[in-house]
mmCIF file with all atom_site columns, C-alpha atoms in Angstrom:
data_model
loop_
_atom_site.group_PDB
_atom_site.id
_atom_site.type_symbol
_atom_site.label_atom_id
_atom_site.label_alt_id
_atom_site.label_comp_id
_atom_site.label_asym_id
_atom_site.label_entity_id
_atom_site.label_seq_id
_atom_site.pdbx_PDB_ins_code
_atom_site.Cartn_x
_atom_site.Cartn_y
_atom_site.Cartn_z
_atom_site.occupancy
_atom_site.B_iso_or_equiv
_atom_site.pdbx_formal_charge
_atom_site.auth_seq_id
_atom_site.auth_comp_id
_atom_site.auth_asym_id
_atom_site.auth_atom_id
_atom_site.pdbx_PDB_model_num
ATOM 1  C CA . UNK A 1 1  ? -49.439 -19.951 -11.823 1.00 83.00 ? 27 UNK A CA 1
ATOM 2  C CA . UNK A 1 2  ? -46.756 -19.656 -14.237 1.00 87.00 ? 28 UNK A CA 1
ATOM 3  C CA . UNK A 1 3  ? -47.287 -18.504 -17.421 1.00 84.00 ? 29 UNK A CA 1
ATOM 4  C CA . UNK A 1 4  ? -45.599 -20.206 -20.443 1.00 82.00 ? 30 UNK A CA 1
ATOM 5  C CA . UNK A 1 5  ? -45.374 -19.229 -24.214 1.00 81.00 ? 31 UNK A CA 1
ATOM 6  C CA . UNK A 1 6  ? -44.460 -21.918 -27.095 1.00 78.00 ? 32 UNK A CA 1
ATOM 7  C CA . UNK A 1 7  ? -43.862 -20.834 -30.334 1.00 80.00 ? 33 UNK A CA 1
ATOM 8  C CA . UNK A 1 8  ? -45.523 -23.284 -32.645 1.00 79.00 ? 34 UNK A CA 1
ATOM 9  C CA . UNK A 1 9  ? -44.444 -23.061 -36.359 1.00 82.00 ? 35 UNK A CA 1
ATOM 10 C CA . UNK A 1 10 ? -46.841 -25.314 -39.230 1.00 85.00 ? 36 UNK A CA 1
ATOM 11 C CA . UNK A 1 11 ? -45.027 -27.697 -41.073 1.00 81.00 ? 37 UNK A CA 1
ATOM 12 C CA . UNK A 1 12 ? -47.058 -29.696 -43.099 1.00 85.00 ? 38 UNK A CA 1
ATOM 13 C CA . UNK A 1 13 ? -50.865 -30.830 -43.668 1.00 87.00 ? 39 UNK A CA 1
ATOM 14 C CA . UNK A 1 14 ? -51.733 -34.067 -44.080 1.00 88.00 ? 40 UNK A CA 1
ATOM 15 C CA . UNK A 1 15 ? -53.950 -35.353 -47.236 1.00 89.00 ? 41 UNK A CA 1
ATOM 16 C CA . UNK A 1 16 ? -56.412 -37.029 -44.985 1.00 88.00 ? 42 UNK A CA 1
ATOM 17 C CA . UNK A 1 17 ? -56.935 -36.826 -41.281 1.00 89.00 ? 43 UNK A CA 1
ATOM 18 C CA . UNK A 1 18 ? -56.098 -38.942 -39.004 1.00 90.00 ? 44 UNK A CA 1
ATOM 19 C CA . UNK A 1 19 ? -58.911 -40.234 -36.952 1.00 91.00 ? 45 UNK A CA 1
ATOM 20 C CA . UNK A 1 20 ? -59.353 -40.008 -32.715 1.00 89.00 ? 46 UNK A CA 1
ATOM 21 C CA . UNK A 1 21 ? -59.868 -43.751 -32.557 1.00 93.00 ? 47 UNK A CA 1
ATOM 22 C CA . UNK A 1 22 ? -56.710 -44.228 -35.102 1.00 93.00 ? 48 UNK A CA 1
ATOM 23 C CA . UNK A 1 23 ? -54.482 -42.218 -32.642 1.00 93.00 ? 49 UNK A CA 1
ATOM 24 C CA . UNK A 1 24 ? -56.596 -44.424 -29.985 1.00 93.00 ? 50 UNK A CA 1
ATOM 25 C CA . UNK A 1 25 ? -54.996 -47.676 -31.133 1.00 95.00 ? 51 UNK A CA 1
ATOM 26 C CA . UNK A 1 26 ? -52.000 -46.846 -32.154 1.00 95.00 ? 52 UNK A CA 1
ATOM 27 C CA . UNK A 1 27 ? -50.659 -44.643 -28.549 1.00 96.00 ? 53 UNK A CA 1
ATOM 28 C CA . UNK A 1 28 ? -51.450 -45.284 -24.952 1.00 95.00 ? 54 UNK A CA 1
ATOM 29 C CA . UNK A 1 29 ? -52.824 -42.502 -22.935 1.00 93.00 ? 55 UNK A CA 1
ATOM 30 C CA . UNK A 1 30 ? -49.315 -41.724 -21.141 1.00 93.00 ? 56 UNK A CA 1
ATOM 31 C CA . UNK A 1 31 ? -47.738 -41.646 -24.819 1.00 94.00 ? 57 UNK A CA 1
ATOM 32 C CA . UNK A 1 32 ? -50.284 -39.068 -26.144 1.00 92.00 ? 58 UNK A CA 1
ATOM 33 C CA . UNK A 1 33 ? -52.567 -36.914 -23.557 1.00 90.00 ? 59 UNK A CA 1
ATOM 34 C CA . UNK A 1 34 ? -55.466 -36.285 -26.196 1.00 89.00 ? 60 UNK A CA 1
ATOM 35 C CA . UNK A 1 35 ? -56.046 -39.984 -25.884 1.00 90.00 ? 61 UNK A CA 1
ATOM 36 C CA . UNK A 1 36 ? -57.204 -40.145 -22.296 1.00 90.00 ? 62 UNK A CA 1
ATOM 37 C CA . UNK A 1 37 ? -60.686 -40.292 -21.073 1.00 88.00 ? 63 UNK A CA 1
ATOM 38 C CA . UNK A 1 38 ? -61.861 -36.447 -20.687 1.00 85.00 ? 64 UNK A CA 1
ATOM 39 C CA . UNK A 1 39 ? -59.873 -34.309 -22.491 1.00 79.00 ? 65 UNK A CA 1
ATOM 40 C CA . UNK A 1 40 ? -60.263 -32.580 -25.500 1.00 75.00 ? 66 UNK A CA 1
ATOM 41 C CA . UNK A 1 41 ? -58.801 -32.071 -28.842 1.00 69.00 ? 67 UNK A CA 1
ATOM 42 C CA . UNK A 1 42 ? -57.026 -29.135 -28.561 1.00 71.00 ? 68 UNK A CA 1
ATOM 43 C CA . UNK A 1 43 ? -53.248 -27.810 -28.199 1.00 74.00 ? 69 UNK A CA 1
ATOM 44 C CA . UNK A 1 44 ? -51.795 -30.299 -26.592 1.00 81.00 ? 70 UNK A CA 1
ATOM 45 C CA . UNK A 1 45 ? -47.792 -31.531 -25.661 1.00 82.00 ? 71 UNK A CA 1
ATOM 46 C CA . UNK A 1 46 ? -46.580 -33.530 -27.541 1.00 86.00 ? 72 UNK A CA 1
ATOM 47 C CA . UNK A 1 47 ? -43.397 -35.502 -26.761 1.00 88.00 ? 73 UNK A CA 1
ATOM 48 C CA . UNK A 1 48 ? -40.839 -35.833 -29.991 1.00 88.00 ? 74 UNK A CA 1
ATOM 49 C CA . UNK A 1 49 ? -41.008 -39.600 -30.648 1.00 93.00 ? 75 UNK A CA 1
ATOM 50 C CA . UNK A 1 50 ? -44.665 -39.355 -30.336 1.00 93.00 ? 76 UNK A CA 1
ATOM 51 C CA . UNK A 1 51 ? -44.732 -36.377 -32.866 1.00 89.00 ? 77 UNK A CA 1
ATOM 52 C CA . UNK A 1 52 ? -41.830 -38.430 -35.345 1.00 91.00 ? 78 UNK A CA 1
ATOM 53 C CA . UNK A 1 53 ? -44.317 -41.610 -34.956 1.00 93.00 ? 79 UNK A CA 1
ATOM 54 C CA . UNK A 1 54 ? -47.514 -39.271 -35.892 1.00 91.00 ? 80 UNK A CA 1
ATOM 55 C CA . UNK A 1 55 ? -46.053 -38.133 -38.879 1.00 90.00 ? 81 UNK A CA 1
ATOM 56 C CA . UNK A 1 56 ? -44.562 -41.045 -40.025 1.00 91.00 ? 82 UNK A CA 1
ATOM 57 C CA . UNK A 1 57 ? -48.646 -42.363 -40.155 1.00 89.00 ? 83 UNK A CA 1
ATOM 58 C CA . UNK A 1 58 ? -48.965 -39.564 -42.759 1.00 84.00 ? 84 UNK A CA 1
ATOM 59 C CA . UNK A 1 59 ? -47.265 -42.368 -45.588 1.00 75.00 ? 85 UNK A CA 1
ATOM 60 C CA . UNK A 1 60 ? -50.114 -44.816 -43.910 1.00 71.00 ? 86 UNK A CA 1
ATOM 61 C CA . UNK A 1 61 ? -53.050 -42.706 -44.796 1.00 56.00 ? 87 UNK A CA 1
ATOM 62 C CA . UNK A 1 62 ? -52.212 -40.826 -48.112 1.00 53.00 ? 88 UNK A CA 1
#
């Protein structure tokens, strides 16, 4: 097992939350892991476009 340390760094908060079954329909589950059956919210990777289009639903729910 190799071990593996990311630096994560907060950027900005969103004014409402956006919702499990909003991230549902909006990525498939090999887009966003936290999407597929049996896993859990928690750190996850997430790849850059997937990341620019989460944010970019930040305009879509404020």
């Amino acid at each position: 097992m190799v071990a593996i340390t990311v630096i994560v760094e907060f950027v900005e908060s969103f004014d409402q939350p956006i919702l499990l079954s909003t991230l549902k329909q909006e990525f498939s589950p090999e887009e966003l892991m936290v999407v597929r059956p049996g896993n859990r919210l928690s750190v996850i990777p997430v790849p850059e476009a997937v990341a620019m289009r989460i944010m970019a639903m930040k305009t879509q729910t404020s």
